[in-house]
Short mmCIF file of C-alpha atoms and ligand atoms in Angstrom, two decimals:
data_model
loop_
_atom_site.label_atom_id
_atom_site.label_comp_id
_atom_site.label_asym_id
_atom_site.label_seq_id
_atom_site.Cartn_x
_atom_site.Cartn_y
_atom_site.Cartn_z
CA UNK A 1 94.29 78.79 35.11
CA UNK A 2 91.45 81.42 36.66
CA UNK A 3 93.06 84.62 38.18
CA UNK A 4 92.69 84.64 42.08
CA UNK A 5 91.63 88.52 42.43
CA UNK A 6 92.51 90.92 45.01
CA UNK A 7 91.47 94.50 46.50
CA UNK A 8 93.84 96.81 47.61
CA UNK A 9 92.87 99.04 50.49
CA UNK A 10 95.05 102.04 50.13
CA UNK A 11 97.53 102.61 47.49
CA UNK A 12 100.09 104.83 48.69
CA UNK A 13 103.62 104.18 48.92
CA UNK A 14 103.29 100.35 49.72
CA UNK A 15 100.14 99.57 47.87
CA UNK A 16 102.23 101.50 44.80
CA UNK A 17 105.12 99.23 45.05
CA UNK A 18 103.11 96.06 45.42
CA UNK A 19 101.24 96.79 42.18
CA UNK A 20 104.72 97.32 40.43
CA UNK A 21 106.24 94.43 41.40
CA UNK A 22 103.11 92.54 41.04
CA UNK A 23 103.34 93.78 37.73
CA UNK A 24 106.48 93.40 36.98
CA UNK A 25 107.35 89.70 37.83
CA UNK A 26 103.79 88.48 37.57
CA UNK A 27 105.50 85.63 35.15
CA UNK A 28 107.33 84.32 37.99
CA UNK A 29 105.12 84.84 40.81
CA UNK A 30 102.34 83.02 38.94
CA UNK A 31 105.04 79.72 38.12
CA UNK A 32 105.04 79.95 41.63
CA UNK A 33 101.50 80.84 43.13
CA UNK A 34 100.20 78.34 40.58
CA UNK A 35 97.67 80.65 39.14
CA UNK A 36 98.08 84.30 38.38
CA UNK A 37 97.80 86.81 41.22
CA UNK A 38 95.78 90.19 39.88
CA UNK A 39 94.93 93.24 41.81
CA UNK A 40 91.47 93.81 40.18
CA UNK A 41 89.89 96.90 42.32
CA UNK A 42 91.85 99.51 44.24
CA UNK A 43 89.89 101.67 47.13
CA UNK A 44 91.77 104.98 48.10
CA UNK A 45 90.55 108.58 49.26
CA UNK A 46 92.69 110.20 45.92
CA UNK A 47 91.48 108.79 43.30
CA UNK A 48 93.14 110.53 40.69
CA UNK A 49 96.30 109.24 42.47
CA UNK A 50 94.79 105.70 42.30
CA UNK A 51 94.23 106.07 38.59
CA UNK A 52 97.83 107.59 37.52
CA UNK A 53 99.11 104.27 38.86
CA UNK A 54 96.95 101.82 37.87
CA UNK A 55 95.25 103.31 34.96
CA UNK A 56 91.18 102.92 33.81
CA UNK A 57 91.69 98.92 33.41
CA UNK A 58 90.81 98.12 36.84
CA UNK A 59 87.60 98.75 39.59
CA UNK A 60 88.11 102.10 41.18
CA UNK A 61 86.45 103.09 44.22
CA UNK A 62 86.74 105.71 47.18
CA UNK A 63 84.41 103.82 49.25
CA UNK A 64 86.41 100.99 51.12
CA UNK A 65 83.26 99.40 53.01
CA UNK A 66 82.18 98.15 49.69
CA UNK A 67 85.12 96.77 48.34
CA UNK A 68 85.51 94.57 51.29
CA UNK A 69 81.98 93.25 50.64
CA UNK A 70 82.87 92.73 46.63
CA UNK A 71 81.64 89.54 45.75
CA UNK A 72 84.20 89.55 42.99
CA UNK A 73 86.89 89.94 45.16
CA UNK A 74 89.33 86.54 47.06
CA UNK A 75 91.64 88.70 49.23
CA UNK A 76 91.96 92.35 50.48
CA UNK A 77 95.19 94.01 51.06
CA UNK A 78 94.93 96.50 53.76
CA UNK A 79 96.99 99.26 53.75
CA UNK A 80 95.33 102.28 55.31
CA UNK A 81 96.91 101.74 58.69
CA UNK A 82 95.65 102.87 61.94
CA UNK A 83 93.45 101.23 64.15
CA UNK A 84 90.47 101.86 63.96
CA UNK A 85 88.30 102.38 60.15
CA UNK A 86 91.29 99.52 59.28
CA UNK A 87 89.92 97.11 62.30
CA UNK A 88 86.21 97.45 60.44
CA UNK A 89 87.75 96.65 57.56
CA UNK A 90 89.71 93.87 58.17
CA UNK A 91 86.62 92.17 60.16
CA UNK A 92 84.23 93.32 57.81
CA UNK A 93 86.74 91.60 54.87
CA UNK A 94 86.28 88.43 57.35
CA UNK A 95 82.96 88.50 57.45
CA UNK A 96 82.44 88.52 54.14
CA UNK A 97 84.66 85.34 53.38
CA UNK A 98 87.54 87.38 52.30
CA UNK A 99 91.54 86.49 52.93
CA UNK A 100 93.11 89.18 54.18
CA UNK A 101 96.93 90.20 53.72
CA UNK A 102 97.90 93.62 56.02
CA UNK A 103 101.10 95.24 57.03
CA UNK A 104 99.38 96.81 59.69
CA UNK A 105 101.14 96.13 62.87
CA UNK A 106 99.65 98.78 64.95
CA UNK A 107 96.42 97.11 64.42
CA UNK A 108 97.49 93.66 65.02
CA UNK A 109 99.20 94.43 68.46
CA UNK A 110 96.51 95.85 69.67
CA UNK A 111 93.39 93.89 68.24
CA UNK A 112 95.22 90.91 67.15
CA UNK A 113 93.31 88.25 69.11
CA UNK A 114 89.78 89.56 67.78
CA UNK A 115 91.01 89.43 64.41
CA UNK A 116 92.38 86.30 64.52
CA UNK A 117 89.47 85.11 66.53
CA UNK A 118 86.94 86.25 63.51
CA UNK A 119 89.22 84.76 61.31
CA UNK A 120 89.34 81.43 62.84
CA UNK A 121 85.86 80.97 63.08
CA UNK A 122 85.04 82.08 58.86
CA UNK A 123 87.89 79.81 58.20
CA UNK A 124 90.36 82.53 56.20
CA UNK A 125 93.73 83.41 56.55
CA UNK A 126 95.09 86.63 58.12
CA UNK A 127 98.77 87.35 56.75
CA UNK A 128 101.02 90.09 57.89
CA UNK A 129 105.13 89.37 57.08
CA UNK A 130 104.50 93.13 55.91
CA UNK A 131 103.83 94.05 59.45
CA UNK A 132 107.16 93.24 61.18
CA UNK A 133 110.50 94.74 59.68
CA UNK A 134 109.42 95.21 56.09
CA UNK A 135 111.02 92.68 53.69
CA UNK A 136 112.85 91.02 56.08
CA UNK A 137 110.95 87.34 56.16
CA UNK A 138 110.98 87.14 59.89
CA UNK A 139 107.35 85.92 60.62
CA UNK A 140 107.93 83.14 58.33
CA UNK A 141 110.89 82.55 59.62
CA UNK A 142 109.91 82.47 63.28
CA UNK A 143 106.41 80.45 62.20
CA UNK A 144 107.78 77.86 60.08
CA UNK A 145 111.66 77.73 59.80
CA UNK A 146 112.11 77.75 63.49
CA UNK A 147 109.30 75.73 64.14
CA UNK A 148 111.52 72.80 66.17
CA UNK A 149 112.98 74.74 68.28
CA UNK A 150 112.01 76.32 71.54
CA UNK A 151 112.76 79.76 70.91
CA UNK A 152 114.66 81.40 73.90
CA UNK A 153 114.46 84.92 73.06
CA UNK A 154 114.28 87.62 70.10
CA UNK A 155 116.23 90.73 70.00
CA UNK A 156 115.51 93.11 67.21
CA UNK A 157 116.37 96.45 65.58
CA UNK A 158 112.76 96.99 63.95
CA UNK A 159 112.38 100.32 63.49
CA UNK A 160 114.61 102.06 60.68
CA UNK A 161 113.96 105.61 61.54
CA UNK A 162 115.51 105.28 64.89
CA UNK A 163 118.42 103.15 63.99
CA UNK A 164 118.78 106.30 61.45
CA UNK A 165 118.88 108.80 64.20
CA UNK A 166 121.41 106.34 66.42
CA UNK A 167 123.32 105.78 63.68
CA UNK A 168 123.36 109.88 63.08
CA UNK A 169 124.33 110.69 66.76
CA UNK A 170 127.38 108.09 66.76
CA UNK A 171 128.41 108.97 63.78
CA UNK A 172 128.52 112.84 63.68
CA UNK A 173 128.57 113.31 67.72
CA UNK A 174 124.63 114.83 66.80
CA UNK A 175 122.34 115.77 69.36
CA UNK A 176 119.15 113.57 69.26
CA UNK A 177 117.00 116.78 68.25
CA UNK A 178 119.43 117.07 65.30
CA UNK A 179 119.61 113.80 64.05
CA UNK A 180 115.77 113.39 63.70
CA UNK A 181 115.75 116.62 61.67
CA UNK A 182 117.89 115.09 59.40
CA UNK A 183 116.25 111.85 59.69
CA UNK A 184 112.80 114.31 58.97
CA UNK A 185 114.63 115.71 56.05
CA UNK A 186 115.42 113.05 54.08
CA UNK A 187 112.07 111.45 54.19
CA UNK A 188 112.36 108.80 57.40
CA UNK A 189 110.82 110.09 59.99
CA UNK A 190 107.44 111.29 59.62
CA UNK A 191 106.10 114.93 60.60
CA UNK A 192 105.08 113.38 63.30
CA UNK A 193 107.33 110.92 64.19
CA UNK A 194 105.95 109.93 67.57
CA UNK A 195 105.30 106.09 67.00
CA UNK A 196 108.91 105.62 66.34
CA UNK A 197 110.98 107.83 68.60
CA UNK A 198 108.77 106.55 71.44
CA UNK A 199 109.38 103.13 70.80
CA UNK A 200 105.84 102.37 69.50
CA UNK A 201 105.83 101.47 66.44
CA UNK A 202 108.59 98.94 67.27
CA UNK A 203 106.68 97.68 70.55
CA UNK A 204 103.96 96.97 67.97
CA UNK A 205 106.06 94.58 65.94
CA UNK A 206 108.22 93.16 68.82
CA UNK A 207 104.94 92.61 70.87
CA UNK A 208 103.42 90.02 67.52
CA UNK A 209 106.93 88.25 67.13
CA UNK A 210 106.63 87.74 70.79
CA UNK A 211 103.16 85.32 70.56
CA UNK A 212 104.46 83.74 67.41
CA UNK A 213 107.59 82.65 69.26
CA UNK A 214 105.87 81.55 72.45
CA UNK A 215 102.60 80.65 71.67
CA UNK A 216 100.63 83.63 73.55
CA UNK A 217 97.99 85.70 73.19
CA UNK A 218 98.80 89.53 71.14
CA UNK A 219 99.51 91.67 74.45
CA UNK A 220 100.85 95.37 73.64
CA UNK A 221 99.25 96.60 76.32
CA UNK A 222 101.72 94.68 78.93
CA UNK A 223 104.83 95.61 77.22
CA UNK A 224 107.61 97.75 78.25
CA UNK A 225 108.21 100.79 75.91
CA UNK A 226 110.63 103.04 76.08
CA UNK A 227 111.75 105.56 73.15
CA UNK A 228 115.54 107.20 72.40
CA UNK A 229 114.27 110.85 73.01
CA UNK A 230 116.35 111.22 76.14
CA UNK A 231 119.35 109.63 74.92
CA UNK A 232 122.41 111.48 74.77
CA UNK A 233 125.14 112.05 72.51
CA UNK A 234 127.85 111.28 75.63
CA UNK A 235 125.83 107.75 76.58
CA UNK A 236 126.69 106.56 72.88
CA UNK A 237 130.48 107.90 73.32
CA UNK A 238 130.89 106.46 76.63
CA UNK A 239 129.23 103.43 75.88
CA UNK A 240 131.83 103.22 73.00
CA UNK A 241 134.69 103.94 75.11
CA UNK A 242 133.15 100.73 77.02
CA UNK A 243 133.16 98.11 73.74
CA UNK A 244 129.15 98.72 73.22
CA UNK A 245 126.75 100.38 70.89
CA UNK A 246 123.56 101.87 71.59
CA UNK A 247 120.76 100.39 69.42
CA UNK A 248 116.87 100.71 70.39
CA UNK A 249 115.71 96.80 70.76
CA UNK A 250 112.61 95.06 70.31
CA UNK A 251 113.14 92.29 73.14
CA UNK A 252 111.00 89.26 73.89
CA UNK A 253 112.26 86.86 76.44
CA UNK A 254 111.08 83.74 77.65
CA UNK A 255 111.65 83.39 81.52
CA UNK A 256 110.86 80.70 84.03
CA UNK A 257 107.99 82.56 85.09
CA UNK A 258 106.80 84.62 82.18
CA UNK A 259 108.01 85.98 79.24
CA UNK A 260 109.57 89.68 79.34
CA UNK A 261 108.49 91.97 76.16
CA UNK A 262 110.10 95.57 76.08
CA UNK A 263 111.51 98.04 73.66
CA UNK A 264 114.51 100.18 74.89
CA UNK A 265 117.57 101.58 74.26
CA UNK A 266 120.37 99.18 75.23
CA UNK A 267 123.70 98.66 74.79
CA UNK A 268 125.14 95.98 73.18
CA UNK A 269 128.85 94.50 72.68
CA UNK A 270 130.98 96.48 69.33
CA UNK A 271 131.95 93.21 68.28
CA UNK A 272 127.90 91.47 67.67
CA UNK A 273 126.63 91.13 63.81
CA UNK A 274 123.99 93.11 64.75
CA UNK A 275 125.73 96.19 66.40
CA UNK A 276 126.88 97.23 63.36
CA UNK A 277 123.21 97.20 61.31
CA UNK A 278 123.59 101.18 61.13
CA UNK A 279 121.04 103.83 59.08
CA UNK A 280 117.28 102.61 58.40
CA UNK A 281 118.16 98.67 58.28
CA UNK A 282 116.51 96.64 60.09
CA UNK A 283 117.99 93.24 62.13
CA UNK A 284 116.38 90.31 64.03
CA UNK A 285 118.47 87.69 66.00
CA UNK A 286 116.48 84.76 67.36
CA UNK A 287 118.23 82.27 69.84
CA UNK A 288 116.67 78.61 69.36
CA UNK A 289 117.61 75.64 71.56
CA UNK A 290 118.27 73.82 68.62
CA UNK A 291 119.05 76.16 65.92
CA UNK A 292 121.50 78.86 68.37
CA UNK A 293 121.22 81.80 66.90
CA UNK A 294 119.91 83.11 63.71
CA UNK A 295 120.45 86.81 62.22
CA UNK A 296 118.03 87.91 59.74
CA UNK A 297 119.12 91.48 58.23
CA UNK A 298 117.47 93.81 55.85
CA UNK A 299 115.28 96.88 54.61
CA UNK A 300 112.23 97.39 57.46
CA UNK A 301 110.51 99.65 55.02
CA UNK A 302 109.92 101.27 51.69
CA UNK A 303 107.78 100.55 48.88
CA UNK A 304 109.49 97.23 47.39
CA UNK A 305 110.71 96.03 49.88
CA UNK A 306 107.30 96.11 51.99
CA UNK A 307 105.99 95.31 48.67
CA UNK A 308 108.13 91.74 48.98
CA UNK A 309 106.29 90.94 52.04
CA UNK A 310 102.92 91.88 51.08
CA UNK A 311 103.10 89.73 47.90
CA UNK A 312 104.74 86.34 49.39
CA UNK A 313 101.94 86.69 52.10
CA UNK A 314 99.44 86.67 48.69
CA UNK A 315 101.22 83.77 47.22
CA UNK A 316 101.22 81.87 50.50
CA UNK A 317 96.91 82.74 50.65
CA UNK A 318 97.02 81.56 46.99
CA UNK A 319 98.31 78.29 47.28
CA UNK A 320 96.57 77.59 50.86
CA UNK A 321 93.20 79.01 50.24
CA UNK A 322 91.71 75.61 48.82
CA UNK A 323 93.50 73.73 51.75
CA UNK A 324 91.17 72.51 54.59
CA UNK A 325 91.78 75.09 56.76
CA UNK A 326 92.91 72.74 59.98
CA UNK A 327 95.79 72.25 58.21
CA UNK A 328 97.41 75.68 57.08
CA UNK A 329 99.62 77.44 58.97
CA UNK A 330 98.17 78.89 62.33
CA UNK A 331 97.69 83.03 62.63
CA UNK A 332 100.21 82.92 65.34
CA UNK A 333 102.48 80.16 64.76
CA UNK A 334 100.73 77.47 67.37
CA UNK A 335 97.21 75.93 66.84
CA UNK A 336 94.56 78.55 68.51
CA UNK A 337 93.17 76.15 71.34
CA UNK A 338 97.18 75.82 72.40
CA UNK A 339 98.00 79.55 72.96
CA UNK A 340 99.22 79.54 76.70
CA UNK A 341 98.34 82.54 79.50
CA UNK A 342 102.29 82.30 80.58
CA UNK A 343 102.40 85.96 82.09
CA UNK A 344 104.16 88.91 80.27
CA UNK A 345 106.66 90.18 83.44
CA UNK A 346 106.60 93.48 84.65
CA UNK A 347 109.50 95.82 83.84
CA UNK A 348 110.96 95.50 87.61
CA UNK A 349 110.75 91.97 87.34
CA UNK A 350 113.47 92.02 84.33
CA UNK A 351 116.76 90.99 84.68
CA UNK A 352 119.68 92.49 82.81
CA UNK A 353 122.79 94.52 83.08
CA UNK A 354 122.69 97.83 83.22
CA UNK A 355 124.83 101.05 82.38
CA UNK A 356 124.67 103.52 84.95
CA UNK A 357 125.57 107.59 84.82
CA UNK A 358 125.88 109.75 87.30
CA UNK A 359 127.17 113.26 87.61
CA UNK A 360 129.39 112.95 90.70
CA UNK A 361 131.36 115.33 92.99
CA UNK A 362 135.21 114.55 92.63
CA UNK A 363 136.49 113.96 96.16
CA UNK A 364 137.33 110.96 98.62
CA UNK A 365 134.56 108.19 99.39
CA UNK A 366 131.68 109.23 96.59
CA UNK A 367 133.10 105.72 94.99
CA UNK A 368 132.80 104.04 98.04
CA UNK A 369 129.35 105.34 98.57
CA UNK A 370 128.23 104.39 95.45
CA UNK A 371 129.56 100.83 95.47
CA UNK A 372 128.12 100.26 99.06
CA UNK A 373 125.11 101.18 97.72
CA UNK A 374 125.23 98.60 95.24
CA UNK A 375 126.51 96.00 97.10
CA UNK A 376 124.07 95.91 99.37
CA UNK A 377 121.25 95.36 96.92
CA UNK A 378 123.51 92.21 95.64
CA UNK A 379 124.58 94.21 92.44
CA UNK A 380 128.03 93.43 91.30
CA UNK A 381 129.98 95.64 89.06
CA UNK A 382 131.44 94.48 85.95
CA UNK A 383 133.33 97.60 84.84
CA UNK A 384 133.61 101.16 85.45
CA UNK A 385 134.15 104.86 83.69
CA UNK A 386 135.55 107.87 85.29
CA UNK A 387 136.45 110.96 83.29
CA UNK A 388 138.78 113.23 84.38
CA UNK A 389 137.00 116.76 85.62
CA UNK A 390 136.96 119.46 83.07
CA UNK A 391 138.94 122.57 83.54
CA UNK A 392 138.20 124.21 86.38
CA UNK A 393 134.87 121.79 87.30
CA UNK A 394 135.08 119.93 90.73
CA UNK A 395 132.37 117.04 89.40
CA UNK A 396 132.82 114.39 86.97
CA UNK A 397 130.87 111.79 85.28
CA UNK A 398 130.96 108.42 86.78
CA UNK A 399 130.12 105.45 84.49
CA UNK A 400 129.13 101.82 86.12
CA UNK A 401 128.25 98.71 84.04
CA UNK A 402 126.78 95.94 86.67
CA UNK A 403 126.20 92.34 85.93
CA UNK A 404 122.87 90.46 85.42
CA UNK A 405 120.14 92.41 88.04
CA UNK A 406 116.86 92.66 89.01
CA UNK A 407 115.38 95.74 87.48
CA UNK A 408 113.58 96.84 91.11
CA UNK A 409 116.79 96.59 93.08
CA UNK A 410 118.37 98.71 90.47
CA UNK A 411 115.54 101.31 90.99
CA UNK A 412 115.92 101.13 94.60
CA UNK A 413 119.86 101.39 94.30
CA UNK A 414 119.12 104.83 92.10
CA UNK A 415 117.10 105.99 94.32
CA UNK A 416 119.90 106.01 97.09
CA UNK A 417 122.68 107.11 94.92
CA UNK A 418 120.34 110.50 93.77
CA UNK A 419 120.27 110.80 97.56
CA UNK A 420 123.43 111.37 98.17
CA UNK A 421 124.84 114.95 98.74
CA UNK A 422 127.85 114.10 96.38
CA UNK A 423 125.69 113.37 93.83
CA UNK A 424 124.00 115.89 91.09
CA UNK A 425 121.03 115.65 89.58
CA UNK A 426 119.29 112.19 88.35
CA UNK A 427 121.37 108.58 87.28
CA UNK A 428 121.04 108.09 83.82
CA UNK A 429 120.05 104.27 83.39
CA UNK A 430 120.77 102.50 79.96
CA UNK A 431 119.40 98.69 79.92
CA UNK A 432 122.65 95.66 78.60
CA UNK A 433 122.18 92.66 76.84
CA UNK A 434 125.29 90.68 75.81
CA UNK A 435 123.24 88.73 73.17
CA UNK A 436 125.55 85.72 73.25
CA UNK A 437 122.97 83.20 73.66
N1 HSE B 1 108.32 103.55 60.55
C1 HSE B 1 109.02 102.53 60.04
C2 HSE B 1 110.38 102.22 60.76
C3 HSE B 1 108.51 101.51 59.18
O1 HSE B 1 110.85 103.56 60.40
O2 HSE B 1 111.20 101.40 60.74
C4 HSE B 1 107.10 100.94 59.41
O3 HSE B 1 106.98 100.20 60.74
#
């Protein structure tokens, strides 16, 4: 049977992995897809590198814009990343009637609505399994496997670099800076690790999952994003003593009046399976009303794990490209005219539990002042930890865990606590999720 022709934009780590896996498993992939899937052209700035990987028998070009117009190509795989050129290339590919497979979370989280609308109009597919959690088929699970459910929430460890850093901080008692250096030495974090450590990469992924889970347009600009750069080793230690681990979670939660969409360091009970996801691994926990909790675990990055998702998309597109466009799986799981304008809630409206750490004078009445402030704002305390002051010190760390409270009440409480003459410096706040459904 005639092969389906794929044009690859970018043959770096994931592109190379895609070539390798597609070549190695060609026979089984063809049996699944119904016809061979062949990379017949590659566009890359580094032609020598491309040639060293794929040889001379396929078209090699440094002109990606020519490739997306090539009449011999059926599917474009976009692996160059970024928002600008990638957007132009993907839109040009769609305009030329090509289906698109992409691993580009940033592009879809920011320009997804425009890209999906263009694809819908043209009757082509844009598939993006590799954009979220690398090799874990979480898009497929959310969009198809769980389509009976009213999804209630999703909580994911969806950035391997930060999970590696947090694991190192906990295991070895390292500071954030020291753990980041380790991550860079081992090749997890980029030389400029901003997107990872500031939570932006996780927020791109959470944005996409929220849209598919709740049937809303992609709205990265409304996500609350807080990274791990300010986390201190002692917070990880105190959390541990209280029975919690700290993870950078991407959270999308359905509430009565909107959707919470947030990325931040989060205390989660140590006994949860997801709390034990260590190193650069990813995991996503999804709570549906019918199925209950389901957990998806695996490698969130790397050449072959990410290629696994890229190729799964290629198989899907190959199977479905001749189907009537109305009978394909919608890009965002819900039919395009069924997306709702259910709002993303501002962070002040979020309701969760909190870890609050403060440095307090060790003298009578201090705790009473703090608990009065919390009580006046109807914030209820769940647990408390007070350290013995160090030798010769007259100040001590007090850690409080609260029950569910609204963020704006907690902001008000923190301001009042910080204004007490017995409190030194700022209150450290870390949100807490029980993840128990
Ligand atoms: N940089 C990401 C991570 C992988 O560390 O998980 C690509 O999204």
